Every structure is written in C-alpha cells, then in structure tokens.
CSV table of C-alpha atoms in Angstrom, one decimal:
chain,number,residue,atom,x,y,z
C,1,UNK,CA,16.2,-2.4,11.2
C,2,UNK,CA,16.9,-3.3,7.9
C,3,UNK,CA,14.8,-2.9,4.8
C,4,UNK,CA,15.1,-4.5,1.3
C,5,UNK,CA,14.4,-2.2,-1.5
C,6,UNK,CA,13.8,-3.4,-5.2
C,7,UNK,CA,16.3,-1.2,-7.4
C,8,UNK,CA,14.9,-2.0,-10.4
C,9,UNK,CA,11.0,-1.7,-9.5
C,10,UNK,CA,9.2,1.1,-11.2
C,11,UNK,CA,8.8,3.4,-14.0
C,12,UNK,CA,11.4,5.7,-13.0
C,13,UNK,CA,13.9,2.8,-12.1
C,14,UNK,CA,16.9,2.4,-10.8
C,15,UNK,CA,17.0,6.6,-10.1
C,16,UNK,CA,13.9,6.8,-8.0
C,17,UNK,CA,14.4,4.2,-5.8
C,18,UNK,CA,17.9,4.2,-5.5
C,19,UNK,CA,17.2,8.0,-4.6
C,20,UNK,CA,14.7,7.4,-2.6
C,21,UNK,CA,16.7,4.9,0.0
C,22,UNK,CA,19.0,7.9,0.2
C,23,UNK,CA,16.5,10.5,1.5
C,24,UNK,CA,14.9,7.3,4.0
C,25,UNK,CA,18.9,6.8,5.5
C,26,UNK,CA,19.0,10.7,6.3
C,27,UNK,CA,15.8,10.7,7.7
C,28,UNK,CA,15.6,7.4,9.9
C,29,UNK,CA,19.1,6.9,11.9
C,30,UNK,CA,18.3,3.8,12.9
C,31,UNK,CA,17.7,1.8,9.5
C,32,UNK,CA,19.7,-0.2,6.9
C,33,UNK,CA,19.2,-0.7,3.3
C,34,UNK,CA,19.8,-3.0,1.2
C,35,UNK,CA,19.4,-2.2,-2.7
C,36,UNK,CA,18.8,-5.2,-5.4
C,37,UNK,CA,19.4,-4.7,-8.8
C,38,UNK,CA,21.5,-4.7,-11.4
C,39,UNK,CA,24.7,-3.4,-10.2
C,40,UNK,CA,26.0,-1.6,-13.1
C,41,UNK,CA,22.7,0.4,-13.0
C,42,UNK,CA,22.7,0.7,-8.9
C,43,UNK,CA,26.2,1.7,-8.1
C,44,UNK,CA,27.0,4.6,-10.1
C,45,UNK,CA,24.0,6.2,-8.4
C,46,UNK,CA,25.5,6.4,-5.1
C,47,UNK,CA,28.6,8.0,-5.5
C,48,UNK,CA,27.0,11.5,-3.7
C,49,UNK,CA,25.7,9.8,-0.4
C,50,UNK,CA,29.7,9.1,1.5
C,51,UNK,CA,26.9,10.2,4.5
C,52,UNK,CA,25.0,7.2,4.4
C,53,UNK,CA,26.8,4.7,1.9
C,54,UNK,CA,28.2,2.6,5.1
C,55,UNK,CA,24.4,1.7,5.7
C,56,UNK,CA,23.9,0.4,2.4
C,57,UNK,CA,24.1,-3.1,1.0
C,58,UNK,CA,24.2,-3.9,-2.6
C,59,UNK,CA,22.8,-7.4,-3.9
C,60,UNK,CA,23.2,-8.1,-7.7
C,61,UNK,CA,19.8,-9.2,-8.9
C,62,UNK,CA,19.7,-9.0,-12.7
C,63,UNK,CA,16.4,-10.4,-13.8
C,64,UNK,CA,13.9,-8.4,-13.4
C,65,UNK,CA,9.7,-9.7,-13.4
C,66,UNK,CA,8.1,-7.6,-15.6
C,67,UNK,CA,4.6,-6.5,-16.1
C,68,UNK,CA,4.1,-8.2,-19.6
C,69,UNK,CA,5.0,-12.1,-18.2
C,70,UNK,CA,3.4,-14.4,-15.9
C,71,UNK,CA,3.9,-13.2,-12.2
C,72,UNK,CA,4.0,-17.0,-10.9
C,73,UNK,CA,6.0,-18.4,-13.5
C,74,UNK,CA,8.3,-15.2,-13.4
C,75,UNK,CA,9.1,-15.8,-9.3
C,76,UNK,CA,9.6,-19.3,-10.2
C,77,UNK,CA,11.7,-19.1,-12.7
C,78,UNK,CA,13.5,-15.7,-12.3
C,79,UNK,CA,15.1,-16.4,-8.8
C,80,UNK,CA,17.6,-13.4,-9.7
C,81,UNK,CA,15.1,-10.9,-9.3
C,82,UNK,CA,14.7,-8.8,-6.3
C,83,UNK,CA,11.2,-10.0,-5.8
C,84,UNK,CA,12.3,-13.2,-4.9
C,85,UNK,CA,15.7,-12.1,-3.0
C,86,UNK,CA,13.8,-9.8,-0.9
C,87,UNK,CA,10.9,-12.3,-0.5
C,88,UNK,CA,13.1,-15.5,1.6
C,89,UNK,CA,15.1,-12.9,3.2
C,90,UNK,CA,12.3,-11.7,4.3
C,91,UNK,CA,11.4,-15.4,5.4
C,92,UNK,CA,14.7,-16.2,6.6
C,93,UNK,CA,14.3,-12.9,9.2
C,94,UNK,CA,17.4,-11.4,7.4
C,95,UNK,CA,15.5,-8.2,6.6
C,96,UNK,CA,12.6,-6.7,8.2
C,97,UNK,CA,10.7,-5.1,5.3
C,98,UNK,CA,10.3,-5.0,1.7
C,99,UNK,CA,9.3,-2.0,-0.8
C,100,UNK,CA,9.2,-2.6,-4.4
C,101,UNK,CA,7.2,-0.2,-7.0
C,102,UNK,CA,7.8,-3.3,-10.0
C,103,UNK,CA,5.2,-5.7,-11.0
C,104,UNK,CA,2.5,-6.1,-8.4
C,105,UNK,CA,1.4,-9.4,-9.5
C,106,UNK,CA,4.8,-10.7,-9.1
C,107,UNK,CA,4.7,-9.3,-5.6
C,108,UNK,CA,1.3,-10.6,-4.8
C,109,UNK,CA,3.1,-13.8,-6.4
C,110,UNK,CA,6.2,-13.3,-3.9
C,111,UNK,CA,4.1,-13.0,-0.9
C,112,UNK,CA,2.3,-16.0,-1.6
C,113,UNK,CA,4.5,-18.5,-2.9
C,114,UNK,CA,8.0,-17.6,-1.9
C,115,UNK,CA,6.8,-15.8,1.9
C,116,UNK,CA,4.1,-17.5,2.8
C,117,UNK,CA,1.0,-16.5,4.6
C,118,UNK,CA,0.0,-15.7,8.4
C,119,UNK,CA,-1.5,-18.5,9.7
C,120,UNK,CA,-5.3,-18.7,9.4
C,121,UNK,CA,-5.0,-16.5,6.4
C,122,UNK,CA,-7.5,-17.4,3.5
C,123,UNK,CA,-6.0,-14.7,0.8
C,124,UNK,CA,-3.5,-11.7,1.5
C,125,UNK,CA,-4.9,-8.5,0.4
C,126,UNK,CA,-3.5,-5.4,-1.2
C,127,UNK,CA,-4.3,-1.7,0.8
C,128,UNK,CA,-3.9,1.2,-0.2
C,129,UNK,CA,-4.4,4.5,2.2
C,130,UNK,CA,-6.8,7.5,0.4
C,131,UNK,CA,-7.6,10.6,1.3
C,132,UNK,CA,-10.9,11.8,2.7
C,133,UNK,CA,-10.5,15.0,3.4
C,134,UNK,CA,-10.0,14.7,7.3
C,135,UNK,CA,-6.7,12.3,7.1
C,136,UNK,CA,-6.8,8.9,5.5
C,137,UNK,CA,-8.4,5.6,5.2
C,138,UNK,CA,-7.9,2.2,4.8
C,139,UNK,CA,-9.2,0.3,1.3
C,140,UNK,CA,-9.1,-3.2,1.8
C,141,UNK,CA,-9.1,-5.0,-0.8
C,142,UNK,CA,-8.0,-3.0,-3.9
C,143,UNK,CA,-7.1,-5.9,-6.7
C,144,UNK,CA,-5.2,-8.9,-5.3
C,145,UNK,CA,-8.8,-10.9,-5.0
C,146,UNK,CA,-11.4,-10.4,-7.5
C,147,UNK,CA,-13.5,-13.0,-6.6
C,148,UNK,CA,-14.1,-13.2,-3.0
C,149,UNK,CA,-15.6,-15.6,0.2
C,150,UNK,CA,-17.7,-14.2,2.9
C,151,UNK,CA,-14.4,-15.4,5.4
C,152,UNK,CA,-12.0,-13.7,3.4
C,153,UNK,CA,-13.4,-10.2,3.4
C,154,UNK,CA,-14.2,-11.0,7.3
C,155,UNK,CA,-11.2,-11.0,7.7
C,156,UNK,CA,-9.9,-8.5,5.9
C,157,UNK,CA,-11.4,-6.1,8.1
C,158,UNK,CA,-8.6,-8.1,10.9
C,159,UNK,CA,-5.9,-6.7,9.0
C,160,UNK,CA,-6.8,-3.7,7.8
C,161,UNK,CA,-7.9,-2.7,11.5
C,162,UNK,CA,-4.3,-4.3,12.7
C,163,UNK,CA,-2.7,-2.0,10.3
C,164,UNK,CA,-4.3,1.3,11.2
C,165,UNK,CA,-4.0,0.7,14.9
C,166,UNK,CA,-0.1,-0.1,14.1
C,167,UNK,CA,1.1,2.0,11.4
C,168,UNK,CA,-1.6,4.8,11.7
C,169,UNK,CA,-2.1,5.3,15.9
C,170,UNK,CA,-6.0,4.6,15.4
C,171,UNK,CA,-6.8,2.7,19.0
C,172,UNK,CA,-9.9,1.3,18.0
C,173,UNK,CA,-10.6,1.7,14.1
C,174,UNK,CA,-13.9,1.6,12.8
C,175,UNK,CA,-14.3,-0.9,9.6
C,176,UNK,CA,-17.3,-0.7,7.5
C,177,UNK,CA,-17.9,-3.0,4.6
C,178,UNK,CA,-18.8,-1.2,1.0
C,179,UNK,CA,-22.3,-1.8,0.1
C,180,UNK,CA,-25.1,-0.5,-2.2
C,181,UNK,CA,-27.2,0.9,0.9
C,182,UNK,CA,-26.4,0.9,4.5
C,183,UNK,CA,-29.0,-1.5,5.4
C,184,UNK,CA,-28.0,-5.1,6.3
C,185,UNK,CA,-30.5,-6.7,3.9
C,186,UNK,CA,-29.3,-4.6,0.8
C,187,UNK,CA,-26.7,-5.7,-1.2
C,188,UNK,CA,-25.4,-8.8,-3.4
C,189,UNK,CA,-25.1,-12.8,-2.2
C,190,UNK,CA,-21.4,-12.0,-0.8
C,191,UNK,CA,-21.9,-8.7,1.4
C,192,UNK,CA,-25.5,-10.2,2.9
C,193,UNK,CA,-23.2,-13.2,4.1
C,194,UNK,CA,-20.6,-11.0,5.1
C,195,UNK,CA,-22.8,-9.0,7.4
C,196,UNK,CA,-23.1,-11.3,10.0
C,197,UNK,CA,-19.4,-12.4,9.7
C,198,UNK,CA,-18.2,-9.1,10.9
C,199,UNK,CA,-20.7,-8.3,13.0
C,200,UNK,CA,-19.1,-11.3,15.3
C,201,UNK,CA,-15.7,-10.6,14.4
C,202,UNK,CA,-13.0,-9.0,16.8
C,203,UNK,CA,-13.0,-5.3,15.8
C,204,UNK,CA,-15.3,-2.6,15.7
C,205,UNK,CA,-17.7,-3.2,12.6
C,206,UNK,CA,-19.9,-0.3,11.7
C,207,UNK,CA,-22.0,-1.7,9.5
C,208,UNK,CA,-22.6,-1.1,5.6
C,209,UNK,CA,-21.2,2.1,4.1
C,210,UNK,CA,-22.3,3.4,0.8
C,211,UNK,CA,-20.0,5.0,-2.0
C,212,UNK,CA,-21.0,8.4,-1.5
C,213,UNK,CA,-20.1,8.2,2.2
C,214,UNK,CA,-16.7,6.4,1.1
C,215,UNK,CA,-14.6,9.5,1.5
C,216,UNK,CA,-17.1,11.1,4.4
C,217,UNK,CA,-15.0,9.6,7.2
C,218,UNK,CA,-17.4,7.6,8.2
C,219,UNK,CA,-15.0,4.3,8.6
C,220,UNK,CA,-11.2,3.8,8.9
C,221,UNK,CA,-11.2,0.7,7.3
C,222,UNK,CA,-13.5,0.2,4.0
C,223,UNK,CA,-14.2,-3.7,3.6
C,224,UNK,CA,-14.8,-5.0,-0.3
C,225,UNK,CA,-13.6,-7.7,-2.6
C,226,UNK,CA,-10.7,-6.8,-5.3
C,227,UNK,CA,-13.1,-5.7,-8.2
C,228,UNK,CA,-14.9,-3.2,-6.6
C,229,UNK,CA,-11.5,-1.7,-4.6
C,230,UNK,CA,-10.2,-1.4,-7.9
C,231,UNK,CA,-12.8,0.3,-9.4
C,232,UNK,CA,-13.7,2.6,-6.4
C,233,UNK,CA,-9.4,3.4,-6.1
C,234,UNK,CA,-9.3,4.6,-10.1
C,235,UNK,CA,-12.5,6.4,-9.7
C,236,UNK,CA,-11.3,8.7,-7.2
C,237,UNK,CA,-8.0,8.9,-9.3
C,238,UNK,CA,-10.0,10.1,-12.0
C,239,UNK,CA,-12.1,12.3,-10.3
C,240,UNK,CA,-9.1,14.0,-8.6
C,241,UNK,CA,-7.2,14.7,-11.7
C,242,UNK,CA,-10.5,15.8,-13.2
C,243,UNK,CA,-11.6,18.3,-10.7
C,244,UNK,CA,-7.8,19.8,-10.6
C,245,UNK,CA,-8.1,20.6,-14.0
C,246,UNK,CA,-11.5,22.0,-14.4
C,247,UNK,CA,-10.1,24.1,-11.8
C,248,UNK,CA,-6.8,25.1,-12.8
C,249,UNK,CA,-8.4,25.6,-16.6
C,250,UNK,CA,-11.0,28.2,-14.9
C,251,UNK,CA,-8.5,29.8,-12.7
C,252,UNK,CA,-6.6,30.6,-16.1
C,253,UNK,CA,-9.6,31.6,-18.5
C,254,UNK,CA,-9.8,35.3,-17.5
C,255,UNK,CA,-7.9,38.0,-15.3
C,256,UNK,CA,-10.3,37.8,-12.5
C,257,UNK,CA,-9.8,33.9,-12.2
C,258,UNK,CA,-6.1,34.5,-12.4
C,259,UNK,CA,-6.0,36.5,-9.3
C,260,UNK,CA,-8.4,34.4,-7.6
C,261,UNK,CA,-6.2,31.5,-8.3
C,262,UNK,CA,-2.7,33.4,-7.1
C,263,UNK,CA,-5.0,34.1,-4.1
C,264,UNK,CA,-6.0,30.6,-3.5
C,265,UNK,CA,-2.3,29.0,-4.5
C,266,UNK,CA,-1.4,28.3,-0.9
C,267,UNK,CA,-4.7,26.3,-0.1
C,268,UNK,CA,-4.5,24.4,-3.7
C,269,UNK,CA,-1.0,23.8,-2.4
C,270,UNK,CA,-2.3,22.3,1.0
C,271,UNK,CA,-5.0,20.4,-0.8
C,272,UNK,CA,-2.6,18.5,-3.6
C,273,UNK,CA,-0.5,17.7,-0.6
C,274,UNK,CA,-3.4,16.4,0.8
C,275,UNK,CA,-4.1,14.0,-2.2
C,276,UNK,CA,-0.8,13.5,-3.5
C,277,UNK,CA,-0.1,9.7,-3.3
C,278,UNK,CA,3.7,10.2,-3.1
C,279,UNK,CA,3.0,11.2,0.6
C,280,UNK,CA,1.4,7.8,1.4
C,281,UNK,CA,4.4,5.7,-0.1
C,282,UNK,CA,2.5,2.9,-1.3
C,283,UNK,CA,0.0,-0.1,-0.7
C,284,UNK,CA,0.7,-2.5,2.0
C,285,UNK,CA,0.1,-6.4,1.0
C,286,UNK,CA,-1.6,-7.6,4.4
C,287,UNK,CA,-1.9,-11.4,5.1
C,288,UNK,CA,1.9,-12.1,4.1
C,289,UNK,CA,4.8,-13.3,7.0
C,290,UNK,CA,6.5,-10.1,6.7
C,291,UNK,CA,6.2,-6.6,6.2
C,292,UNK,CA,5.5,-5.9,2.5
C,293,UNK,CA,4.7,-2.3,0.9
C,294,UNK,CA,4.1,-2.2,-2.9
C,295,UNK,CA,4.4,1.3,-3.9
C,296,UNK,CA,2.9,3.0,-6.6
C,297,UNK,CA,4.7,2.0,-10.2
C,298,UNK,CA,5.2,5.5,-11.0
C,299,UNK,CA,7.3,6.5,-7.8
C,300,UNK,CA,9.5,9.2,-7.7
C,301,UNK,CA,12.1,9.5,-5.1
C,302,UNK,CA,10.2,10.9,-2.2
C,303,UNK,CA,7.4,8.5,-2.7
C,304,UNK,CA,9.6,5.8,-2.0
C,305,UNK,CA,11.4,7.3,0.8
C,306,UNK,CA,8.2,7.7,2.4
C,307,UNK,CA,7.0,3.7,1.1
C,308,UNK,CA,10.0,2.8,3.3
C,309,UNK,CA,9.3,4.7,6.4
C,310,UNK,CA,5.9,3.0,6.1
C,311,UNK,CA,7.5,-0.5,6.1
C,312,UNK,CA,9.5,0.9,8.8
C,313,UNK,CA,6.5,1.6,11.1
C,314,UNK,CA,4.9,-2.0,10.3
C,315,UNK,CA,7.7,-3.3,11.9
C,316,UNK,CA,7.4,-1.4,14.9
C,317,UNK,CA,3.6,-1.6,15.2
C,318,UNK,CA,3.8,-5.4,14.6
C,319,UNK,CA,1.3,-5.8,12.3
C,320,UNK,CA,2.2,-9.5,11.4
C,321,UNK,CA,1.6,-10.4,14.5
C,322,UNK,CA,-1.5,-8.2,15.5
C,323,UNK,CA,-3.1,-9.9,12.0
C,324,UNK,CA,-2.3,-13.5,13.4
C,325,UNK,CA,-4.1,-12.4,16.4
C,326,UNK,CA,-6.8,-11.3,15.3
C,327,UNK,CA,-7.6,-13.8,12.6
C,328,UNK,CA,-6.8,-16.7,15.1
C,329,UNK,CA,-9.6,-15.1,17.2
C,330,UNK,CA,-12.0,-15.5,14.3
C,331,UNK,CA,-11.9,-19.4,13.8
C,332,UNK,CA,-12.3,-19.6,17.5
C-alpha cells in the first residue's frame, strides 16, 4: 500500500510529518511512503531511518498553499504543491491514500476539483472522530459545508456510517441527526426536511439527538451541516482544555490537593489519552474518489503516524466504495 504524505503541511512542518512517516514505516510492514516537499527541507530529515528509507519516495513539491490565499485559486495555480501531487495520484490509482495537516480549504479544494467526487455525491464532507467517554464518534459535517440541503446531510449519514463500519469495526452504526429536541417536529426548516430523508435512507437512523446527549453515546454517527459541526467540535475543545485546568489549578492550590492529584495521576493520564486528538490522527474528507485524511494543523509526529494508519485502514475497509453504495441506494 502506498500512502502520500504532504511534507510541508502543518505547524510543525517538515519535522513532524517527515517524523511521523518514520514511526508509520516501523509500525505497518506492509506500506510505502511517499514524502512531498521541498527537498532541501525533507531530505536531511531522514538520514536516521537506513531501517525504513528503501520504503520511502521523495517528490520535490516546492509551492506550498497556504492558509492566507485562496484554496481554489492556490490548487489551480500552485500545481507544485503536494496538495495537488497527492491529489491526481490519487486519481491516477498511483497511491492509495493521502494525509496532509496544511491548508484544509486547499484540501477540501483538492478533493473537489483535482479528485473528483463519488458518484451521486452532492458535497464531500469533513469528519472528525471525538471522544465520548466510552470510545469515539463520528461528526459529520464539521466545516466543509455551511450551508446545507436536506439530501446532502442525508447522505452524509451514508458515509459517515461507511466509515465507522470500515475504519472503526461498528457492524451496524447508529446515526442520529443533531437537533434542538429529539422530537421529529422540533427543529429549523433543514433538520424537519431531513427527518424523513433518513428515516428512508439505507442505515440505521435513530432519530434526533440533542447537544447534551452529543457525547452520551447515544449515536455513532452525529448528522449536522458545517456551521453547527464547527461550533459543537471547538466547544468541546474549549470545554476540555477548560475543565483540565480548573483541575490541575485545584489539584496544585493546597497540600491536600497535591496528594490527591499524585494519587489520581494515573487516571488523569488514562483520561488525556482518552481525549488527546493526536491519538485519532485526523479528520477524514468523505465523499472524495480516494482515501483522504486531513489531520489536525498542529500535528506532532505521533499524530501523523497515527493520521496515516487511519488512511491505511480506509483503504482496507473500502470506504470509497461502501459510500458509492450506499449513496447509489438513496436515489433509487
């Protein structure tokens, strides 16, 4: 298998990723990688990996599509970039994943214009995995779309379900669609149309869920348009990093919290574990002809050892091709 990794994606770029592709070649025998970037960056960063260097390919891709420039004009006119390397190999079956922690609108851009969509496909959608306190679950979409159709989010319960069956070993995941109450007449214009959609559509559809209940396991795949996956995604962010410091400040305001808190270290251990995105690897863009996994743009190493080994397992749960699948049974 053989997976294309953006060198010079990413905050902590061309170290972390370059770093990262290492750790994924000692852990997964049966890969290749193939780094793009600019070389006089990449190569100096592989002189300490003789164990896995002949699994490596390098591919000089200068430009780089930055966060502060148009995503659509940058893949069209920056076809030096990894982005849009990685992208039509990915179309011309030459590699069989792509991670990249750069700009996500150029990858949404990428997916789109130089990849293409599954056919049937109204709008690819990005999906990140968050914890909720049992394991993980599937938000769907988190910012590609803002402004969505009934039929799109329809059917982004098809690949969000395709991708937790695949990738996450869930037989028959439960998708629920994000809603101010859990009855079917509550809500805005959109979800009330929605409803019905997914009631009829090929997976098994819960019903409404509301925010509090978002991280209650009560679905495997949560349903919404981009604006309100972004907001619910940087909520929990917030409240995460909020709650670990209120915690860690009280822990260290007196002698007995001390103690408590050297007591407790293993289980705060287990918990940021738990929570810690760099676990996940990053956000799948569902919808796309090929296996794409945006990771997060502040990556370290590990995170994008573990984006590729999630790349790695949509190709062998053939994700694509359960999407097409299930979408195609949809418009029937």
């Amino acid at each position: 298998m053989r997976i294309f990794v953006d060198a010079m994606g990413g905050d902590f770029a061309p170290q972390a990723p370059v770093e990262g592709s290492i750790e994924a070649l000692r852990r997964y025998e049966n890969i290749e990688i193939v780094l793009a970037g600019d070389l006089k960056q990449v190569e100096p960063l592989l002189k300490d990996c003789d164990d896995v260097r002949g699994r490596i390919t390098l591919v000089d891709a200068p430009e780089v599509i930055t966060n502060h420039e148009s995503p659509v004009m940058g893949v069209r006119s920056k076809k030096n970039s990894a982005t849009v390397i990685g992208m039509l190999q990915l179309k011309e079956k030459l590699a069989d994943g792509f991670v990249s922690a750069g700009s996500t609108g150029a990858v949404l851009a990428g997916g789109m214009f130089r990849l293409g969509r599954i056919h049937g496909v109204e709008r690819p959608a990005l999906a990140p995995l968050l914890p909720n306190g049992k394991g993980h679950f599937l938000l769907i979409d988190c910012g590609a779309n803002v402004d969505c159709k009934p039929e799109y989010l329809q059917q982004f319960g098809v690949m969000g379900a395709a991708y937790m069956k695949g990738v996450m070993g869930i037989e028959e995941p439960r998708v629920g669609l994000i809603n101010i109450g859990a009855e079917s007449e509550k809500g805005n214009a959109l979800v009330k149309e929605t409803f019905p959609l997914m009631e009829k559509a090929p997976y098994n559809f819960i019903g409404n869920v509301e925010a509090r209940d978002i991280t209650a396991d009560q679905a495997d795949v949560l349903v919404c348009d981009g604006f309100t996956g972004n907001v619910v995604m940087k909520f929990m962010e917030g409240v995460a990093g909020t709650l670990m410091g209120i915690i860690k400040k009280e822990m260290m305001a007196d002698l007995r919290g001390k103690i408590a808190g050297l007591i407790a270290k293993p289980a705060f251990r287990r918990v940021k574990k738990m929570m810690d995105y760099t676990e996940v690897g990053g956000a799948p863009l569902l919808g796309v002809q090929g296996n794409v996994v945006k990771a997060h743009g502040s990556s370290n190493a590990h995170a994008f050892a573990c984006a590729i080994g999630q790349v790695i397992r949509m190709a062998d749960g053939h994700v694509v091709e359960v999407i097409e699948q299930g979408v195609a049974a949809t418009q029937e």
